[in-house]
DNA sequence: TAGATTGTTAATCGATTAACAATC
DNA sequence: TAGATTGTTAATCGATTAACAATC
């Protein structure tokens, strides 16, 4: 009771910094590994060695959301994992569709990434007559023309954009008007629909490639990982 | 002359923070767009409006590498773009191979991302007899057994890992021993080969999905984009 | 020259780390 | 109880923003 209120209060009282938010998925990954390895408990000190961050940072980060540990003991792996999952929205069990059934879209369908994070893929959409009507994995490929009806009928929370960049903007705006809550954008168009109340996560995979080339190019002068 | 020395000196004297490095690809993108749109010059003020960052930050960031602007005028788009390209290593014209010819690997082959960033893909590798020997795009799919010979013979700088996670670690270490300079890692295994002098860029696409679910889950309390 | 805009220093703000009292 | 380790406050460090002199 107290615990619950305490964590609610904390999360509500102040803004969680985006530095912290970015680290949460990494905690999630490490904790799942520990869980799968059968570990019952972990201290911030030991976790810090595994993750190459300071123990202080781990304790600070976790305490943004509440006191999940116990003095003299550390953290219960299972409990902490469940709390982080909750914070990240894994428990919400979002429903998602993929728009664009090219290689990238199909690669995403094939991966366990979604199910591991509580997201259920329900359909694919494409505009190519060659693809429409086919099944892929356990998913049906619908004509993009059916998007509006489908989204409304099936209570879809998230749309994954893996379509050609020329369609990105119009599709995103259409999705916004259909009441979608989040867009995971793989096109390198920079979408910003925050003013429409839609959360957009832009992937920009090319930026990652450029960070790599930068670091290779300047390899002699760098040691700082990240 | 002076300019060149000045910028060399700057980059050498102190460490460029990773906050700055992460922003460079975004400047690169916006500058290319301006260039393609035929813009000759841009001021930090105007660019700041386009990019939703402060003009101060833009000027600070660029000045890490040298004075690329001119008082009273702003920045010459073409010149600035060429400088940023240089800084990011685009001019190095790296040669890369993709290891793992699944959907993700093939999606990458099909995209103009590499060529736009001065990276040339030269080959695909896979271990499946169904794929080995085939052509995809203009690329040949080689047997993974031929990796060692190929890498050494063809002066490959970068390897893109789009293979199943179970092979990630051993392949990465093998690549390191073959003298590869950078690894772009799409498996969700966290590779760290910095002590071997290899630059590893981990993509962790699942973390991006979790940031999205976090933000959707907490949509009411957030305004801060990033 | 007057106006504009950079390059750069100084001020502010936020994030990380260190330290330690609380407590299991 | 003694030992361990958290939660949290205080100190440090770094990144961002503001301001303005330099200068095109």
XYZ file of C-alpha atoms (C1' of nucleotides) in Angstrom:
500
model
C 0.000 0.000 0.000
C 2.548 2.488 1.184
C 4.996 1.288 -1.428
C 2.510 1.689 -4.184
C 1.550 5.175 -3.159
C 5.144 6.123 -2.706
C 6.127 5.100 -6.214
C 3.052 6.688 -7.758
C 3.836 9.892 -5.988
C 7.436 9.889 -7.078
C 6.645 9.348 -10.705
C 3.985 12.034 -10.619
C 5.822 14.700 -8.651
C 8.602 15.411 -11.071
C 9.625 14.719 -14.617
C 11.720 11.647 -15.272
C 14.698 12.823 -17.308
C 15.157 11.371 -20.754
C 18.636 10.234 -19.697
C 16.972 7.902 -17.216
C 14.286 6.760 -19.651
C 16.908 5.767 -22.183
C 18.614 3.544 -19.631
C 15.489 1.695 -18.530
C 15.350 -0.743 -21.462
C 18.904 -1.770 -20.710
C 18.030 -2.565 -17.104
C 15.086 -4.520 -18.438
C 17.374 -6.620 -20.640
C 19.929 -7.347 -17.953
C 17.272 -8.210 -15.425
C 15.590 -10.635 -17.763
C 18.906 -12.330 -18.338
C 19.454 -12.624 -14.600
C 15.937 -13.934 -14.195
C 16.437 -16.525 -16.898
C 19.722 -17.506 -15.300
C 17.808 -18.191 -12.105
C 19.329 -15.416 -10.019
C 17.179 -14.501 -7.041
C 18.827 -11.286 -5.986
C 21.341 -8.714 -7.155
C 23.054 -5.748 -5.559
C 23.605 -2.443 -7.291
C 27.317 -3.118 -6.928
C 27.249 -6.388 -8.803
C 24.874 -5.088 -11.465
C 27.128 -2.088 -11.956
C 30.053 -4.377 -12.770
C 27.973 -6.319 -15.285
C 26.640 -3.209 -16.972
C 29.733 -1.012 -16.761
C 27.952 1.833 -15.024
C 28.248 3.136 -11.471
C 26.272 1.558 -8.655
C 25.288 5.052 -7.665
C 23.623 5.641 -11.003
C 21.675 2.407 -10.771
C 20.344 3.267 -7.326
C 19.497 6.809 -8.391
C 17.717 5.619 -11.524
C 15.623 3.031 -9.736
C 14.748 5.457 -6.987
C 13.070 7.763 -9.469
C 10.233 5.269 -9.418
C 10.289 4.020 -5.857
C 12.323 2.011 -3.405
C 12.532 -1.402 -4.983
C 15.414 -2.694 -2.924
C 16.121 -3.614 0.624
C 19.030 -2.405 2.730
C 21.585 -5.072 3.437
C 20.056 -7.382 0.834
C 19.943 -5.707 -2.557
C 17.207 -6.152 -5.109
C 14.950 -9.119 -5.670
C 15.465 -9.874 -9.353
C 11.954 -11.058 -10.073
C 10.323 -8.171 -8.274
C 12.569 -5.554 -9.822
C 12.019 -7.005 -13.282
C 8.279 -6.849 -12.797
C 8.456 -3.244 -11.621
C 10.617 -2.164 -14.563
C 8.263 -3.984 -16.923
C 5.374 -2.116 -15.399
C 7.146 1.232 -15.686
C 7.979 0.587 -19.324
C 4.388 -0.268 -20.139
C 5.011 -3.927 -20.907
C 2.000 -4.845 -18.797
C -0.266 -2.750 -20.994
C -0.096 -5.369 -23.735
C -0.272 -3.015 -26.642
C -1.627 -4.059 -30.013
C 0.370 -3.046 -33.069
C 0.294 -3.210 -36.852
C 3.133 -2.959 -39.319
C 2.663 -0.704 -42.311
C 4.899 -1.707 -45.187
C 5.528 -5.401 -45.851
C 8.991 -5.038 -47.358
C 12.041 -6.810 -46.024
C 12.247 -4.606 -42.970
C 8.607 -5.098 -42.062
C 8.908 -8.836 -42.501
C 12.139 -8.952 -40.499
C 10.252 -7.358 -37.612
C 7.386 -9.838 -37.883
C 9.826 -12.707 -37.628
C 11.525 -11.477 -34.490
C 10.489 -12.256 -30.917
C 11.151 -8.664 -29.999
C 7.520 -7.652 -29.802
C 6.177 -10.556 -27.812
C 9.047 -10.270 -25.337
C 7.962 -6.710 -24.675
C 4.262 -7.343 -24.358
C 3.396 -5.985 -27.799
C 1.131 -8.077 -30.026
C 1.354 -7.698 -33.778
C -2.058 -8.186 -35.338
C -1.651 -7.320 -39.022
C 0.517 -6.114 -41.879
C -0.468 -3.493 -44.448
C 0.888 -2.851 -47.912
C -0.205 -1.252 -51.149
C 1.255 -3.849 -53.498
C -1.330 -6.155 -55.115
C 1.335 -8.876 -55.135
C 1.406 -8.911 -51.349
C -2.124 -7.992 -50.318
C -4.149 -11.010 -49.265
C -1.140 -13.170 -48.453
C -0.259 -14.468 -45.024
C 3.101 -13.949 -43.407
C 3.942 -15.794 -40.232
C 0.554 -15.792 -38.620
C -0.259 -12.347 -39.956
C -2.529 -11.333 -42.788
C -1.376 -8.656 -45.235
C -4.162 -6.137 -45.748
C -4.578 -3.524 -48.423
C -3.587 -0.110 -47.123
C -7.045 1.060 -48.199
C -8.480 -0.957 -45.336
C -6.296 0.758 -42.751
C -8.911 3.135 -41.368
C -11.564 0.501 -40.790
C -9.086 -1.969 -39.334
C -7.451 0.416 -36.857
C -10.781 1.569 -35.510
C -12.293 -1.883 -35.249
C -9.333 -3.610 -33.658
C -8.270 -1.105 -31.059
C -4.744 -0.661 -32.316
C -2.359 1.296 -30.092
C 0.852 1.360 -32.096
C 1.749 1.549 -35.784
C 5.153 0.558 -37.093
C 6.134 2.514 -40.192
C 8.346 0.481 -42.509
C 7.098 1.980 -45.742
C 8.852 4.151 -48.333
C 9.632 7.587 -46.999
C 7.421 9.315 -49.536
C 4.335 7.899 -47.814
C 5.513 8.506 -44.269
C 4.067 11.922 -43.533
C 0.595 11.370 -44.953
C 0.300 7.937 -43.363
C 1.398 9.248 -39.986
C -1.162 12.020 -40.082
C -3.840 9.578 -41.123
C -2.921 7.329 -38.218
C -3.059 10.257 -35.853
C -6.583 11.057 -36.970
C -7.530 7.419 -36.415
C -6.598 7.699 -32.766
C -3.410 5.679 -32.724
C -1.327 6.287 -29.591
C 2.201 5.681 -30.780
C 4.154 5.515 -34.020
C 7.422 3.677 -34.363
C 8.976 5.355 -37.354
C 11.669 3.576 -39.378
C 11.596 5.967 -42.322
C 14.221 8.658 -42.132
C 11.618 11.374 -42.356
C 11.530 13.195 -39.058
C 7.962 12.955 -37.842
C 6.741 15.229 -35.107
C 3.118 14.749 -34.154
C 3.477 15.529 -30.470
C 1.123 18.464 -30.817
C -1.513 15.996 -31.961
C -0.984 14.023 -28.789
C 0.723 11.164 -30.597
C 3.976 9.708 -29.328
C 6.477 9.276 -32.133
C 9.650 7.280 -31.744
C 11.955 7.948 -34.663
C 14.544 5.235 -35.271
C 16.998 6.851 -37.708
C 19.133 3.844 -38.252
C 21.385 5.812 -40.580
C 22.444 8.018 -37.673
C 23.724 4.936 -35.948
C 25.803 4.057 -39.010
C 27.269 7.542 -38.999
C 28.208 7.306 -35.367
C 30.044 4.144 -36.285
C 31.896 5.748 -39.178
C 32.731 8.741 -36.992
C 34.167 6.512 -34.325
C 36.101 4.343 -36.762
C 37.412 7.487 -38.431
C 38.557 8.877 -35.093
C 39.375 5.586 -33.433
C 42.779 6.683 -32.141
C 41.385 9.550 -30.093
C 38.414 7.847 -28.485
C 37.950 5.558 -25.574
C 34.533 6.574 -24.311
C 32.001 3.850 -25.150
C 28.285 4.429 -25.541
C 45.963 26.762 -44.215
C 45.199 28.466 -40.974
C 41.692 27.097 -40.998
C 42.842 23.570 -41.521
C 45.378 23.722 -38.742
C 42.891 25.346 -36.447
C 40.306 22.627 -36.885
C 42.867 19.848 -36.601
C 44.124 21.344 -33.413
C 40.684 21.693 -31.936
C 39.694 18.126 -32.628
C 42.964 16.861 -31.237
C 43.214 18.982 -28.115
C 40.219 17.718 -26.257
C 37.686 14.942 -26.344
C 34.508 15.547 -28.317
C 31.646 14.652 -25.987
C 29.345 11.857 -27.019
C 26.440 14.295 -26.724
C 27.930 16.218 -29.616
C 28.783 13.124 -31.645
C 25.213 11.916 -31.430
C 23.963 15.176 -32.880
C 26.323 15.262 -35.849
C 24.362 12.826 -38.047
C 21.307 14.984 -37.615
C 23.158 18.062 -38.816
C 24.357 15.966 -41.725
C 20.784 15.082 -42.657
C 19.439 18.601 -42.416
C 22.335 20.035 -44.346
C 21.900 17.563 -47.148
C 18.250 18.508 -47.362
C 19.169 22.177 -47.548
C 21.769 21.407 -50.159
C 19.305 19.433 -52.248
C 16.816 22.257 -51.900
C 19.419 24.555 -53.404
C 20.027 26.696 -50.322
C 23.345 28.519 -50.436
C 23.599 29.686 -46.866
C 21.984 29.218 -43.479
C 22.306 30.957 -40.124
C 22.410 29.143 -36.827
C 19.194 30.965 -35.976
C 17.269 29.631 -38.936
C 18.703 26.144 -38.600
C 17.749 26.156 -34.936
C 14.119 26.790 -35.846
C 14.123 23.947 -38.349
C 15.750 21.495 -35.981
C 14.075 22.574 -32.748
C 17.336 23.121 -30.915
C 18.986 26.338 -29.717
C 21.158 28.379 -32.045
C 23.694 28.473 -29.274
C 23.979 24.708 -29.269
C 24.486 24.594 -33.013
C 27.286 27.147 -32.879
C 28.909 25.386 -29.923
C 28.698 22.003 -31.603
C 30.190 23.186 -34.872
C 32.931 25.056 -33.082
C 34.214 21.871 -31.557
C 35.676 21.155 -34.963
C 36.561 24.604 -36.212
C 35.067 27.884 -37.327
C 32.986 26.953 -40.335
C 30.895 30.094 -40.442
C 31.376 33.741 -41.138
C 30.241 36.622 -38.954
C 27.356 38.549 -40.403
C 26.740 35.893 -43.031
C 26.123 32.521 -41.418
C 27.244 29.209 -42.816
C 27.787 28.239 -46.436
C 25.617 25.145 -46.779
C 27.822 23.324 -49.243
C 30.997 23.999 -47.288
C 29.482 23.079 -43.947
C 28.024 19.891 -45.376
C 31.402 18.907 -46.738
C 33.077 19.595 -43.397
C 30.527 17.557 -41.457
C 30.868 14.737 -43.985
C 34.598 14.818 -43.455
C 34.260 14.793 -39.676
C 31.879 11.848 -39.816
C 34.244 9.863 -41.987
C 32.052 9.865 -45.078
C 35.077 10.797 -47.178
C 36.903 7.659 -46.062
C 34.692 5.545 -48.317
C 34.568 2.514 -46.130
C 33.993 -0.956 -47.507
C 31.486 -3.141 -45.687
C 29.997 -6.637 -45.734
C 26.725 -7.860 -44.300
C 26.793 -11.061 -42.314
C 23.401 -12.748 -42.248
C 21.228 -12.636 -45.374
C 17.866 -12.780 -43.624
C 15.166 -10.186 -44.083
C 17.029 -7.585 -42.085
C 20.254 -8.069 -44.005
C 18.425 -7.875 -47.300
C 16.484 -4.807 -46.203
C 19.792 -3.072 -45.584
C 21.163 -4.079 -48.991
C 18.129 -2.569 -50.644
C 18.391 0.804 -48.968
C 20.379 3.781 -50.207
C 21.550 4.426 -46.671
C 25.052 3.109 -47.191
C 25.860 4.811 -50.465
C 24.531 8.119 -49.146
C 27.045 7.866 -46.328
C 30.020 6.860 -48.389
C 29.916 3.209 -47.366
C 30.155 0.582 -50.101
C 28.643 -2.831 -49.553
C 30.699 -5.483 -51.288
C 29.231 -8.817 -50.208
C 26.739 -10.795 -48.145
C 27.531 -13.851 -46.045
C 25.264 -16.600 -44.803
C 25.502 -20.182 -43.649
C 22.384 -21.470 -45.367
C 23.029 -23.635 -48.455
C 19.769 -22.302 -49.890
C 21.200 -18.796 -50.026
C 24.909 -19.286 -50.611
C 25.898 -18.707 -54.220
C 22.893 -16.579 -55.041
C 22.996 -12.917 -55.998
C 21.018 -10.250 -54.249
C 20.883 -6.779 -55.704
C 24.347 -6.550 -57.106
C 25.807 -8.528 -54.232
C 26.974 -12.106 -54.099
C 26.050 -14.261 -51.109
C 29.127 -16.095 -49.876
C 29.401 -19.031 -47.547
C 30.347 -17.905 -44.070
C 33.273 -20.336 -44.320
C 34.854 -17.989 -46.831
C 34.684 -15.021 -44.486
C 38.322 -15.040 -43.402
C 39.776 -15.155 -46.871
C 37.342 -12.587 -48.209
C 37.848 -10.001 -45.470
C 41.605 -10.141 -45.759
C 41.673 -10.043 -49.543
C 39.174 -7.255 -50.013
C 40.251 -4.794 -47.393
C 36.960 -4.679 -45.544
C 36.577 -1.990 -42.875
C 33.119 -2.621 -41.489
C 30.987 -5.703 -40.830
C 27.240 -5.503 -40.352
C 25.928 -8.230 -38.065
C 22.395 -9.263 -38.969
C 22.737 -12.904 -37.986
C 21.040 -14.880 -35.208
C 22.208 -13.798 -31.779
C 23.717 -17.174 -30.989
C 26.450 -16.575 -33.550
C 27.076 -12.954 -32.658
C 29.874 -13.266 -30.133
C 32.026 -15.795 -31.950
C 31.609 -14.010 -35.273
C 32.511 -10.669 -33.751
C 35.659 -12.070 -32.213
C 36.575 -13.716 -35.468
C 36.098 -10.427 -37.282
C 38.244 -8.684 -34.727
C 41.066 -11.119 -35.346
C 40.717 -10.509 -39.071
C 41.484 -6.841 -38.591
C 38.067 -5.364 -39.192
C 37.797 -1.778 -37.901
C 34.126 -1.466 -37.028
C 31.157 -3.688 -36.311
C 27.578 -2.544 -36.692
C 25.739 -4.929 -34.433
C 22.005 -5.546 -34.936
C 21.797 -8.577 -32.661
C 20.664 -7.769 -29.175
C 23.787 -9.283 -27.689
C 25.849 -6.516 -26.155
C 29.244 -6.706 -27.831
C 32.199 -4.929 -26.326
C 35.441 -5.362 -28.206
C 36.894 -1.950 -27.489
C 39.835 -3.525 -25.709
C 40.652 -5.262 -28.985
C 40.716 -1.906 -30.705
C 37.493 -2.565 -32.581
C 34.728 0.011 -32.678
C 31.357 -1.563 -32.001
C 28.102 0.230 -32.599
C 25.272 -1.673 -30.970
C 21.845 -0.903 -32.413
C 19.419 -2.431 -29.873
C 16.282 -1.759 -31.781
C 14.217 -3.305 -28.997
C 15.307 -0.517 -26.654
C 13.760 1.946 -29.031
C 10.481 0.020 -28.921
C 10.561 0.143 -25.141
C 11.121 3.860 -25.104
C 8.035 4.115 -27.253
C 5.930 1.951 -24.956
C 7.222 3.895 -21.957
C 6.248 7.167 -23.522
C 2.836 5.930 -24.660
C 2.258 4.488 -21.199
C 3.140 7.803 -19.580
C 1.901 10.055 -22.342
C -0.031 12.396 -20.055
C 3.036 13.391 -18.034
C 5.541 13.928 -20.821
C 6.276 16.705 -23.213
C 10.021 16.391 -23.688
C 10.793 14.978 -27.141
C 13.963 13.112 -28.049
C 29.039 52.463 -42.265
C 25.184 49.793 -40.105
C 23.326 45.316 -39.569
C 23.840 40.674 -38.971
C 25.683 36.756 -37.163
C 29.459 34.228 -35.740
C 32.940 32.441 -32.196
C 33.673 32.300 -27.478
C 33.391 33.312 -22.638
C 30.583 33.285 -18.600
C 26.302 31.772 -16.167
C 23.008 28.363 -15.524
C 21.212 24.227 -15.356
C 21.043 19.259 -14.994
C 23.101 14.802 -14.549
C 26.466 11.916 -12.423
C 29.147 10.483 -8.661
C 30.490 10.249 -3.867
C 29.393 9.745 0.765
C 26.925 8.222 4.549
C 23.065 7.690 7.683
C 19.184 4.537 7.781
C 17.973 -0.093 8.168
C 17.435 -4.759 6.889
C 24.701 -7.958 16.962
C 27.782 -7.063 12.896
C 27.852 -6.687 8.011
C 25.892 -5.374 3.929
C 23.594 -2.520 1.013
C 20.050 0.539 0.146
C 17.887 5.337 -0.248
C 19.079 9.942 -0.265
C 21.606 14.142 0.390
C 25.558 16.802 -0.885
C 29.544 17.605 -4.046
C 31.277 17.405 -8.515
C 31.283 17.404 -13.024
C 29.683 18.312 -17.656
C 26.456 20.069 -20.947
C 23.401 23.679 -22.331
C 22.105 28.324 -22.707
C 22.805 33.242 -22.568
C 25.373 37.143 -23.602
C 28.372 39.884 -26.114
C 32.618 41.342 -28.250
C 34.719 40.389 -32.672
C 34.151 40.874 -37.420
C 32.313 40.104 -41.861
